Coordinates of C-alpha atoms in Angstrom, one line a residue:
Chain M
M1 CA -30.3 0.7 18.5
Y2 CA -27.7 2.9 17.2
A3 CA -30.2 5.8 16.7
Q4 CA -32.2 6.6 19.9
Q5 CA -35.2 8.9 20.4
V6 CA -35.2 10.6 17.1
D7 CA -37.2 13.7 16.9
T8 CA -39.5 14.0 13.9
G9 CA -40.9 17.4 14.8
A10 CA -44.5 15.8 14.9
K11 CA -47.0 16.5 17.5
R12 CA -49.7 14.3 16.0
L13 CA -50.3 12.4 12.8
K14 CA -51.9 14.1 9.8
N15 CA -54.6 12.2 8.0
L16 CA -54.5 12.2 4.1
E17 CA -57.4 14.8 4.0
E18 CA -55.2 17.3 5.8
M19 CA -52.2 17.0 3.5
S20 CA -51.2 18.9 0.5
P21 CA -51.5 17.1 -2.9
E22 CA -47.7 16.7 -2.8
E23 CA -47.7 15.2 0.7
R24 CA -50.6 13.0 -0.1
H25 CA -48.7 11.6 -3.2
F26 CA -45.7 11.0 -1.1
Q27 CA -47.7 9.1 1.7
E28 CA -49.5 7.0 -0.9
K29 CA -46.2 6.1 -2.3
V30 CA -44.8 5.1 1.0
D31 CA -48.0 3.2 1.8
A32 CA -47.6 1.1 -1.4
E33 CA -44.0 0.5 -0.3
V34 CA -42.3 2.4 -3.1
R35 CA -39.1 3.4 -2.2
I36 CA -38.4 7.2 -1.9
E37 CA -35.2 8.3 -3.8
P38 CA -33.1 11.4 -3.3
K39 CA -34.4 13.3 -6.1
N40 CA -38.2 12.4 -5.2
W41 CA -40.2 15.1 -3.4
M42 CA -40.2 14.5 0.5
P43 CA -41.9 16.4 3.2
E44 CA -39.3 18.6 5.1
G45 CA -39.9 16.7 8.5
Y46 CA -39.3 13.3 6.7
R47 CA -36.0 14.9 5.3
K48 CA -34.9 16.3 8.7
T49 CA -35.9 13.1 10.6
L50 CA -33.8 10.9 8.3
I51 CA -30.8 13.3 8.7
R52 CA -31.0 13.2 12.4
Q53 CA -31.4 9.4 12.5
I54 CA -28.7 8.5 9.8
S55 CA -26.3 11.0 11.2
Q56 CA -26.9 9.5 14.8
H57 CA -26.2 6.2 13.4
A58 CA -23.2 7.1 11.6
H59 CA -21.8 9.0 14.7
S60 CA -22.5 5.7 16.8
E61 CA -20.5 3.6 14.2
I62 CA -17.6 6.0 14.6
V63 CA -17.6 6.5 18.4
G64 CA -18.2 2.8 18.7
M65 CA -14.8 2.3 17.4
L66 CA -13.2 3.6 20.5
P67 CA -14.5 1.1 23.2
E68 CA -13.0 -1.5 20.9
G69 CA -9.9 0.6 20.2
N70 CA -9.2 0.5 23.9
W71 CA -8.4 -3.3 23.6
L72 CA -7.0 -3.4 20.0
T73 CA -3.4 -2.9 21.1
R74 CA -3.8 -5.6 23.6
A75 CA -5.7 -8.3 21.8
P76 CA -4.5 -11.7 23.1
T77 CA -3.7 -13.6 19.8
L78 CA -2.9 -13.1 16.2
K79 CA -6.3 -14.4 15.4
R80 CA -8.2 -12.1 17.8
K81 CA -6.1 -9.1 16.7
L82 CA -6.9 -9.7 13.1
Q83 CA -10.7 -10.2 13.7
L84 CA -10.9 -7.0 15.9
M85 CA -9.0 -5.0 13.3
A86 CA -11.2 -6.1 10.5
K87 CA -14.2 -5.4 12.8
I88 CA -13.1 -1.8 13.5
Q89 CA -12.3 -1.2 9.8
D90 CA -16.0 -2.4 9.0
E91 CA -17.3 0.0 11.3
A92 CA -15.3 2.9 9.9
G93 CA -16.7 1.7 6.6
H94 CA -20.3 1.6 7.9
G95 CA -19.6 5.3 9.2
L96 CA -18.7 6.3 5.7
Y97 CA -21.4 5.0 3.7
L98 CA -24.0 6.0 6.3
Y99 CA -22.6 9.7 6.0
S100 CA -22.9 9.2 2.2
A101 CA -26.4 8.2 2.5
M102 CA -27.2 11.1 4.8
E103 CA -25.6 13.5 2.2
T104 CA -28.0 12.4 -0.5
L105 CA -30.6 14.3 1.8
G106 CA -28.6 17.6 1.5
A107 CA -26.8 17.5 4.7
D108 CA -23.0 17.9 5.0
R109 CA -20.8 15.2 6.5
D110 CA -18.4 17.8 8.2
E111 CA -21.1 20.0 9.7
E112 CA -23.0 17.0 11.2
I113 CA -19.7 15.8 12.8
E114 CA -19.1 19.3 14.2
K115 CA -22.6 19.2 15.9
L116 CA -21.6 15.9 17.3
H117 CA -18.4 17.4 18.7
R118 CA -20.3 20.4 20.1
G119 CA -22.6 18.0 21.9
E120 CA -25.7 19.0 20.0
V121 CA -26.4 15.5 18.8
K122 CA -26.1 12.1 20.3
F123 CA -24.5 9.0 19.7
S124 CA -25.8 5.6 20.9
S125 CA -25.7 5.4 24.8
I126 CA -24.0 2.1 24.7
F127 CA -20.7 3.3 23.7
T128 CA -20.4 5.7 26.8
Y129 CA -19.6 2.3 28.8
P130 CA -16.1 1.5 29.5
T131 CA -14.4 -1.6 28.1
L132 CA -12.6 -3.1 31.3
T133 CA -11.5 -6.5 30.3
W134 CA -10.9 -8.5 27.0
A135 CA -14.3 -10.3 27.6
D136 CA -15.9 -7.0 27.0
M137 CA -14.8 -7.4 23.3
G138 CA -16.9 -10.7 23.1
A139 CA -19.9 -9.0 25.1
I140 CA -19.9 -6.1 22.8
G141 CA -19.8 -8.3 19.6
W142 CA -22.6 -10.6 20.8
L143 CA -24.9 -8.3 22.8
V144 CA -24.3 -4.9 21.3
D145 CA -24.0 -5.9 17.6
G146 CA -26.8 -8.3 18.3
A147 CA -29.1 -5.6 19.4
A148 CA -28.0 -3.4 16.6
I149 CA -28.9 -6.1 14.1
V150 CA -32.4 -6.7 15.6
N151 CA -32.8 -3.0 15.1
Q152 CA -31.2 -2.9 11.6
V153 CA -33.0 -5.8 9.9
P154 CA -36.2 -3.9 9.6
L155 CA -34.3 -0.7 8.4
Q156 CA -33.4 -2.8 5.4
R157 CA -37.1 -2.1 4.4
C158 CA -37.1 1.6 5.4
S159 CA -38.8 3.8 2.8
Y160 CA -35.7 5.8 2.1
G161 CA -33.7 4.0 -0.6
P162 CA -30.2 4.9 0.1
Y163 CA -30.5 4.2 4.0
A164 CA -32.3 0.8 3.4
R165 CA -29.4 -0.2 0.9
A166 CA -26.7 0.8 3.3
M167 CA -28.4 -1.3 5.9
I168 CA -28.3 -4.5 3.8
R169 CA -24.5 -4.4 3.8
V170 CA -24.2 -3.3 7.3
C171 CA -26.5 -6.1 8.5
K172 CA -24.4 -8.7 6.7
E173 CA -21.2 -7.6 8.3
E174 CA -22.6 -7.1 11.7
S175 CA -24.0 -10.7 11.7
F176 CA -20.5 -11.7 11.1
H177 CA -19.3 -9.5 14.1
Q178 CA -21.9 -11.0 16.4
R179 CA -20.8 -14.7 15.7
Q180 CA -17.1 -13.6 16.3
G181 CA -18.3 -12.0 19.5
Y182 CA -20.1 -15.0 20.7
E183 CA -17.3 -17.2 19.8
I184 CA -14.9 -15.1 21.9
L185 CA -17.2 -15.7 25.1
L186 CA -17.7 -19.4 24.1
T187 CA -14.0 -20.0 23.9
M188 CA -13.3 -18.5 27.2
M189 CA -16.2 -20.4 28.7
R190 CA -15.4 -23.7 27.3
E191 CA -11.5 -23.7 27.4
G192 CA -10.6 -21.0 29.6
T193 CA -9.5 -20.8 33.2
D194 CA -11.8 -20.0 36.2
E195 CA -10.5 -16.5 36.0
Q196 CA -11.6 -16.1 32.4
K197 CA -14.9 -17.5 33.0
A198 CA -15.3 -14.9 35.8
M199 CA -14.3 -12.4 33.2
V200 CA -17.1 -13.4 30.8
Q201 CA -19.9 -13.3 33.5
D202 CA -18.7 -9.9 34.7
A203 CA -18.7 -8.5 31.1
I204 CA -22.3 -9.8 30.7
N205 CA -23.3 -8.4 34.1
R206 CA -22.0 -5.0 32.9
F207 CA -23.4 -5.0 29.3
W208 CA -26.9 -6.8 29.8
W209 CA -29.0 -3.8 30.9
P210 CA -27.3 -1.3 28.7
S211 CA -27.9 -3.5 25.7
L212 CA -31.4 -3.6 26.5
M213 CA -31.6 0.1 26.9
M214 CA -30.3 0.4 23.4
F215 CA -33.7 0.2 22.0
G216 CA -34.8 3.1 24.1
P217 CA -37.8 3.7 26.5
S218 CA -41.2 2.5 25.3
D219 CA -42.6 4.4 22.6
A220 CA -46.2 3.3 22.8
N221 CA -47.4 6.9 23.1
S222 CA -44.7 8.7 21.4
P223 CA -45.8 11.0 18.5
N224 CA -42.3 10.8 17.1
S225 CA -42.4 7.1 16.7
A226 CA -46.0 7.1 15.3
Q227 CA -44.7 9.7 12.6
S228 CA -41.6 7.5 11.8
M229 CA -43.9 4.4 11.5
A230 CA -46.4 6.2 9.3
W231 CA -43.4 7.3 7.1
K232 CA -42.0 3.8 7.3
I233 CA -38.7 4.7 8.5
K234 CA -39.5 2.7 11.6
R235 CA -41.5 -0.4 11.3
H236 CA -41.6 -1.9 15.0
G237 CA -41.9 -0.1 18.4
N238 CA -39.1 -0.2 20.8
D239 CA -40.6 -2.8 23.2
E240 CA -41.2 -5.2 20.5
L241 CA -37.7 -5.0 19.2
R242 CA -36.4 -5.4 22.6
Q243 CA -38.5 -8.5 23.4
R244 CA -37.4 -9.9 20.2
F245 CA -33.7 -9.4 21.0
L246 CA -34.2 -10.8 24.5
D247 CA -36.0 -14.0 23.2
Q248 CA -33.2 -14.7 20.7
T249 CA -30.5 -13.9 23.3
V250 CA -31.5 -15.8 26.5
P251 CA -31.2 -19.4 24.9
Q252 CA -27.7 -18.2 23.7
L253 CA -26.9 -17.0 27.2
E254 CA -27.8 -20.4 28.6
F255 CA -25.8 -22.2 26.0
L256 CA -22.8 -20.2 27.3
G257 CA -23.5 -21.3 30.6
C258 CA -23.9 -17.8 32.1
T259 CA -26.5 -15.9 33.6
A260 CA -28.3 -12.6 33.3
P261 CA -28.0 -10.0 36.2
D262 CA -31.9 -10.1 36.3
P263 CA -33.6 -12.2 39.0
D264 CA -37.1 -11.6 37.3
L265 CA -35.8 -13.2 33.8
K266 CA -38.0 -16.2 33.0
W267 CA -39.8 -18.1 30.3
N268 CA -43.5 -17.3 30.1
E269 CA -45.4 -20.2 28.5
E270 CA -48.5 -18.2 28.2
T271 CA -47.1 -15.3 26.2
G272 CA -44.3 -17.4 24.5
H273 CA -41.8 -14.9 25.4
Y274 CA -39.2 -14.3 28.3
D275 CA -40.4 -11.9 31.2
F276 CA -37.7 -9.5 32.4
G277 CA -37.3 -7.2 35.2
E278 CA -37.8 -3.4 35.2
I279 CA -35.2 -1.4 33.3
Q280 CA -33.6 1.4 35.2
W281 CA -34.2 4.4 32.8
Q282 CA -32.8 7.0 35.0
E283 CA -29.4 5.4 34.2
F284 CA -30.2 5.8 30.4
F285 CA -31.3 9.4 30.7
D286 CA -28.3 10.3 32.9
V287 CA -26.0 8.6 30.2
L288 CA -27.6 10.6 27.5
K289 CA -26.7 13.8 29.5
G290 CA -23.2 12.9 29.9
H291 CA -23.3 11.4 33.4
S292 CA -21.2 8.4 32.4
P293 CA -17.5 7.4 32.8
C294 CA -16.7 7.8 29.1
G295 CA -19.3 9.8 27.4
V296 CA -17.2 12.9 27.4
E297 CA -14.0 11.3 26.7
R298 CA -15.3 9.5 23.8
I299 CA -16.2 12.8 22.2
Q300 CA -13.1 14.4 23.4
Q301 CA -11.0 11.8 21.5
R302 CA -13.1 12.2 18.2
K303 CA -12.8 15.9 18.3
S304 CA -9.1 15.8 19.0
A305 CA -8.6 13.3 16.1
I306 CA -10.3 15.9 13.9
D307 CA -8.6 19.0 15.2
E308 CA -5.1 17.4 15.1
G309 CA -5.7 16.1 11.6
Q310 CA -6.7 19.6 10.2
W311 CA -3.0 20.2 8.8
V312 CA -3.1 17.0 7.2
R313 CA -6.5 17.6 5.4
D314 CA -5.3 21.0 4.4
A315 CA -2.1 19.6 3.0
A316 CA -4.1 17.1 0.8
V317 CA -6.4 20.1 -0.3
A318 CA -3.6 22.4 -1.2
Y319 CA -1.5 19.4 -3.1
A320 CA -4.7 18.5 -5.1
R321 CA -5.1 22.4 -6.1
K322 CA -1.5 22.7 -7.0
Q323 CA -1.9 19.4 -9.1
K324 CA -4.9 20.9 -10.9
Q325 CA -3.1 24.0 -11.7
K326 CA -0.2 22.1 -13.0
A327 CA -2.5 20.0 -15.3
K328 CA -4.2 23.3 -16.6
S329 CA -1.0 25.0 -17.3
A330 CA 0.3 21.9 -19.0
A331 CA -2.8 21.7 -21.1
Chain A
M1 CA 27.4 -8.6 13.2
T2 CA 25.8 -11.8 13.9
K3 CA 27.5 -15.1 13.7
A4 CA 26.8 -17.1 10.5
F5 CA 24.4 -19.8 11.4
S6 CA 25.8 -23.3 10.9
D7 CA 22.6 -24.7 9.9
T8 CA 20.2 -23.3 7.4
R9 CA 17.1 -24.3 9.3
N10 CA 18.0 -22.1 12.3
A11 CA 19.2 -19.4 10.1
L12 CA 16.0 -19.3 8.1
A13 CA 14.0 -19.3 11.3
E14 CA 15.9 -16.4 12.5
Y15 CA 15.4 -14.7 9.1
L16 CA 11.7 -15.2 9.3
L17 CA 11.4 -13.9 12.8
R18 CA 13.1 -10.6 11.5
L19 CA 10.3 -10.4 8.9
A20 CA 7.6 -11.3 11.1
D21 CA 8.6 -9.0 14.2
T22 CA 9.0 -6.1 11.9
D23 CA 5.4 -6.6 10.4
M24 CA 4.2 -7.2 13.8
V25 CA 5.6 -4.1 15.6
L26 CA 4.4 -1.9 12.5
A27 CA 1.0 -3.4 12.8
Q28 CA 0.8 -2.6 16.4
R29 CA 1.8 1.1 15.7
L30 CA -0.8 1.4 13.2
C31 CA -3.5 0.1 15.8
E32 CA -2.6 2.9 18.0
W33 CA -4.2 5.2 15.3
C34 CA -7.6 3.6 15.8
G35 CA -10.1 6.6 16.4
N36 CA -7.2 9.2 16.1
A37 CA -6.6 9.4 12.2
P38 CA -7.0 12.6 10.5
A39 CA -9.9 11.6 8.4
L40 CA -12.4 8.4 8.4
E41 CA -10.9 7.5 5.1
E42 CA -7.6 7.2 6.8
E43 CA -9.0 5.1 9.6
V44 CA -10.0 2.6 7.0
A45 CA -6.7 2.7 5.2
M46 CA -4.4 2.5 8.2
M47 CA -6.4 -0.4 9.4
N48 CA -6.2 -1.9 6.1
V49 CA -2.3 -1.8 6.0
G50 CA -2.1 -2.9 9.6
L51 CA -4.3 -5.9 8.7
D52 CA -2.1 -6.9 5.7
L53 CA 1.1 -6.6 7.9
L54 CA -0.3 -8.5 10.8
G55 CA -1.5 -11.2 8.3
Q56 CA 2.0 -11.3 6.8
A57 CA 3.5 -11.7 10.4
R58 CA 1.2 -14.6 11.1
N59 CA 2.4 -16.4 8.0
W60 CA 6.1 -15.8 8.7
Y61 CA 5.6 -16.8 12.4
D62 CA 3.8 -20.1 11.4
Y63 CA 6.7 -21.0 9.2
A64 CA 9.3 -20.2 11.7
A65 CA 7.5 -22.2 14.3
E66 CA 7.5 -25.0 12.2
L67 CA 11.2 -24.7 11.6
L68 CA 12.1 -24.2 15.2
D69 CA 9.8 -27.2 16.1
D70 CA 10.3 -26.5 20.0
G71 CA 6.7 -26.3 20.8
R72 CA 6.1 -22.7 20.4
D73 CA 3.3 -21.8 18.0
A74 CA 2.9 -18.5 16.2
D75 CA 1.1 -16.8 19.1
H76 CA 3.9 -17.8 21.5
L77 CA 6.6 -16.3 19.1
A78 CA 4.6 -12.9 19.0
F79 CA 3.4 -12.6 22.5
R80 CA 6.1 -14.4 24.7
R81 CA 9.3 -13.2 23.4
N82 CA 11.0 -10.3 25.3
E83 CA 12.8 -7.2 23.9
R84 CA 16.1 -8.8 23.6
E85 CA 14.6 -11.7 21.6
Y86 CA 12.5 -9.5 19.3
R87 CA 14.3 -9.0 15.8
N88 CA 12.4 -6.1 14.2
L89 CA 14.0 -3.2 12.5
L90 CA 14.4 -0.3 14.7
I91 CA 12.5 2.1 12.4
A92 CA 9.4 0.0 13.2
E93 CA 9.3 0.4 16.8
Q94 CA 9.6 4.3 16.7
P95 CA 6.6 6.0 18.2
R96 CA 3.8 6.8 15.8
G97 CA 4.3 10.5 16.3
D98 CA 2.0 12.8 14.2
Y99 CA 0.8 11.8 10.7
A100 CA 3.9 12.9 9.1
V101 CA 6.1 10.7 11.3
T102 CA 3.9 7.6 10.5
T103 CA 3.7 8.6 6.8
A104 CA 7.5 8.9 6.7
K105 CA 8.1 5.6 8.6
Q106 CA 5.8 3.7 6.6
F107 CA 7.1 5.2 3.3
L108 CA 10.9 4.3 4.3
F109 CA 9.7 0.9 5.2
D110 CA 7.4 0.2 2.2
I111 CA 10.2 0.9 -0.1
W112 CA 12.4 -1.5 1.4
H113 CA 9.6 -4.0 2.0
H114 CA 8.5 -3.9 -1.5
Q115 CA 12.0 -4.7 -2.9
V116 CA 12.5 -7.4 -0.2
L117 CA 9.3 -9.2 -1.1
S118 CA 9.9 -8.9 -4.8
R119 CA 13.1 -10.9 -4.3
L120 CA 11.5 -13.2 -2.1
T121 CA 8.9 -14.3 -4.6
E122 CA 11.9 -15.9 -6.4
S123 CA 13.2 -17.6 -3.3
S124 CA 14.3 -21.3 -3.8
D125 CA 12.3 -21.9 -0.7
E126 CA 8.7 -22.3 -2.2
R127 CA 6.9 -21.7 0.9
I128 CA 8.8 -18.2 1.2
A129 CA 8.1 -17.7 -2.4
A130 CA 4.3 -18.3 -2.1
V131 CA 3.9 -16.1 1.0
A132 CA 5.8 -13.3 -0.6
A133 CA 3.9 -13.5 -3.8
K134 CA 0.7 -12.7 -1.8
A135 CA 2.3 -10.2 0.3
L136 CA 3.8 -8.4 -2.6
K137 CA 0.5 -7.5 -3.9
E138 CA -0.3 -5.9 -0.6
A139 CA 3.0 -4.1 -0.3
T140 CA 2.6 -2.6 -3.9
Y141 CA -0.6 -0.9 -2.5
H142 CA 1.3 0.3 0.6
R143 CA 4.0 1.7 -1.3
R144 CA 1.6 3.7 -3.6
R145 CA -0.2 5.0 -0.7
S146 CA 2.6 6.0 1.4
T147 CA 4.3 7.6 -1.7
E148 CA 1.2 9.6 -2.5
W149 CA 1.2 11.0 1.1
M150 CA 5.0 11.8 1.0
L151 CA 4.1 14.0 -2.2
R152 CA 1.0 15.5 -0.3
L153 CA 2.8 16.3 2.7
G154 CA 6.0 17.5 0.9
Q155 CA 4.1 19.8 -1.6
G156 CA 1.0 20.6 0.4
T157 CA 1.5 23.4 3.0
E158 CA 4.3 25.1 4.6
E159 CA 3.3 23.2 8.0
S160 CA 2.9 19.9 6.2
Y161 CA 6.4 20.4 4.6
R162 CA 8.0 21.5 8.0
R163 CA 6.4 18.4 9.8
L164 CA 7.5 15.9 7.0
T165 CA 11.1 17.3 7.0
D166 CA 11.3 17.1 10.8
A167 CA 10.0 13.5 10.7
V168 CA 12.5 12.3 8.0
Q169 CA 15.4 13.9 9.8
N170 CA 14.3 12.0 12.9
L171 CA 13.8 8.8 11.4
W172 CA 16.7 8.6 8.7
R173 CA 19.4 7.5 11.3
F174 CA 17.4 4.1 11.4
T175 CA 17.4 3.6 7.8
Y176 CA 20.9 2.1 8.1
E177 CA 19.3 -1.2 8.6
L178 CA 17.3 -0.9 5.4
T179 CA 20.6 -0.6 3.3
D180 CA 22.8 -2.9 5.3
T181 CA 22.9 -6.8 5.6
D182 CA 24.6 -8.9 8.1
A183 CA 26.3 -12.3 7.8
L184 CA 23.1 -14.1 8.3
E185 CA 21.3 -12.3 5.5
D186 CA 24.1 -12.6 3.2
Q187 CA 24.4 -16.4 4.0
L188 CA 20.7 -16.8 3.0
A189 CA 20.9 -14.8 0.0
E190 CA 24.0 -16.9 -1.3
A191 CA 21.9 -20.0 -0.8
G192 CA 19.0 -18.4 -2.9
I193 CA 16.6 -18.3 -0.1
G194 CA 16.9 -14.7 1.3
A195 CA 16.4 -11.4 -0.3
G196 CA 20.0 -10.1 0.3
N197 CA 20.9 -6.5 0.2
V198 CA 18.3 -4.1 -1.5
G199 CA 20.2 -1.0 -0.5
D200 CA 20.9 0.4 -4.1
A201 CA 17.1 -0.1 -5.2
W202 CA 16.0 1.6 -1.9
R203 CA 18.3 4.5 -2.3
T204 CA 17.3 5.1 -5.9
E205 CA 13.6 4.9 -5.1
V206 CA 13.7 7.0 -2.0
A207 CA 15.9 9.7 -3.7
R208 CA 13.2 9.9 -6.7
V209 CA 10.3 10.4 -4.3
F210 CA 12.2 12.8 -2.1
S211 CA 13.1 15.0 -5.2
E212 CA 9.4 14.8 -6.3
A213 CA 8.1 15.9 -2.8
G214 CA 10.7 18.8 -2.5
L215 CA 12.6 17.1 0.4
E216 CA 16.4 17.4 0.8
Q217 CA 18.3 13.9 0.3
P218 CA 20.2 13.5 3.5
E219 CA 23.6 11.8 3.6
P220 CA 23.4 8.1 3.8
A221 CA 22.7 6.9 7.4
R222 CA 25.8 5.6 9.2
H223 CA 25.9 2.4 11.3
F224 CA 25.5 2.8 15.0
Y225 CA 25.8 0.3 17.8
M226 CA 22.0 -0.5 18.0
D227 CA 20.9 -3.4 15.9
G228 CA 17.2 -4.4 15.8
K229 CA 17.8 -7.5 13.8
N230 CA 19.9 -9.0 16.7
G231 CA 17.7 -8.0 19.4
K232 CA 19.4 -4.5 20.6
H233 CA 16.5 -2.1 20.6
T234 CA 15.6 1.4 21.4
E235 CA 13.8 2.0 24.6
H236 CA 10.3 2.3 22.8
L237 CA 10.0 -1.5 22.0
G238 CA 9.8 -2.4 25.7
F239 CA 6.7 -0.4 26.2
L240 CA 5.1 -1.5 23.0
L241 CA 5.8 -5.1 23.9
A242 CA 4.5 -4.5 27.6
E243 CA 1.1 -3.4 26.2
M244 CA 0.7 -5.9 23.3
Q245 CA 1.8 -8.9 25.4
Y246 CA -0.2 -7.9 28.4
L247 CA -2.8 -10.6 28.3
Q248 CA -0.5 -13.5 27.3
R249 CA 1.9 -12.4 30.1
A250 CA -0.7 -11.8 32.7
Y251 CA -2.7 -15.1 32.1
P252 CA 0.0 -17.6 30.7
D253 CA -2.4 -20.6 31.1
A254 CA -5.2 -19.0 29.4
T255 CA -6.9 -19.9 25.9
W256 CA -8.4 -17.0 24.1

């Protein structure tokens, strides 16, 4: 999940009787699956929640370019280099149209990015992990994009129109990335040397648990999740999505000929799902607080790119202004 | 100056490697911008240009590999040849620097590239003409984009003007290779295969944009002893290749 633990400001859910007429009308529309569009009335909490979620999602797309950028200059073949460049380009594009969707809610892209750089808002925990070998490019495509898709498919039906529509395009491109990632690993497992196979298993060992953590801790008793669900921003609980991801991923893992770093992982005939071991949530919370090998560095790199690019953006603005003046005086 | 190649097949392979290596090295420099561009729109645009150049490199390498017919494929040509075997223009391997350096570098190259590809669309070699026709569409966009940035930086702020002037001054000496041809290029041009010397058109177009951007037109660059087209490079290329070729060198038996 690219947006984790989004605060809705809700302590408990209001029932229809407690709502103002506007709120009630809004909730009835949402309940009837009518899309909310930018010019429609919406509760302030709904607007703020969406800004938080979409900006976190956009930030994650942009920060998510960095672990891959770490291998872009070292991609092993022309084909792999082209694929990775195209993937990173897609991610920058996702960031751009997510920020646009966010701006329809009255937020400002530059301000939200500054909040990220000041450490006031988060990006997905997964991108604080280092990419140590080329196999990590496969593991990220397969597991991380895979987990993101499981989360984002329901977001295509999110109650807020611009976000839902952005997700349709994002999901299409990410499915493509996931297949490419899996194919990187499959090639190494099928045609690679022993060293390469060990590289694949090592990448899976490192990214397995962090990918499961992407869905966030259980939200069964969370008022934020209940509110997001009532607003139909969120459609499923974190545990349900995590299970769905796991159920689809384990057969793919077996097909690769690899194992998960989880001795408790096994098929449960009764439930029709895979059982799995306990997630070490302390690591997740630590990572969110910056106790990770790359959390600080990712933000530093983003901040220095924007800071060092200030003079370029200034020049573009000054040039556009001069052109406008020229056109005016010529008219 | 290189010796004239006695057989056209080898001469053509050598010529294709020059085109391919230049595209490849420039794409690699653009990859270094990933996550570091001055705006998100530029992340997308630079990756886009890089993708085009890398795609073109692959097409040229594929053809070169067929002509060489010595068991090396496109990946081998890109990832296993060393500095002295690389045939790219010197300007391509210069460090990415700040955005002014990258803009000036891309611009000086784009004008040359566009001219070369235009001529190659009329090559008597059908395969070259076909690859060039597709590449020319991409290069037309590259040229428009880098020209626009030359104007923005040249006419933008005092700082952008100063940075662009410094960048041009530093890169200018490498433009000798863009306006000069050697025996190999002349031989292929005479045979109706290669692009030949595009120096005059390059100088005219560059002068026009410099004048609009408010930049001084430097004296024509003079020949100096280094020669990227024949494998004599600056110190920068070795590091670039060390990074780019790392996996192929470290795991020579691997399949990726």
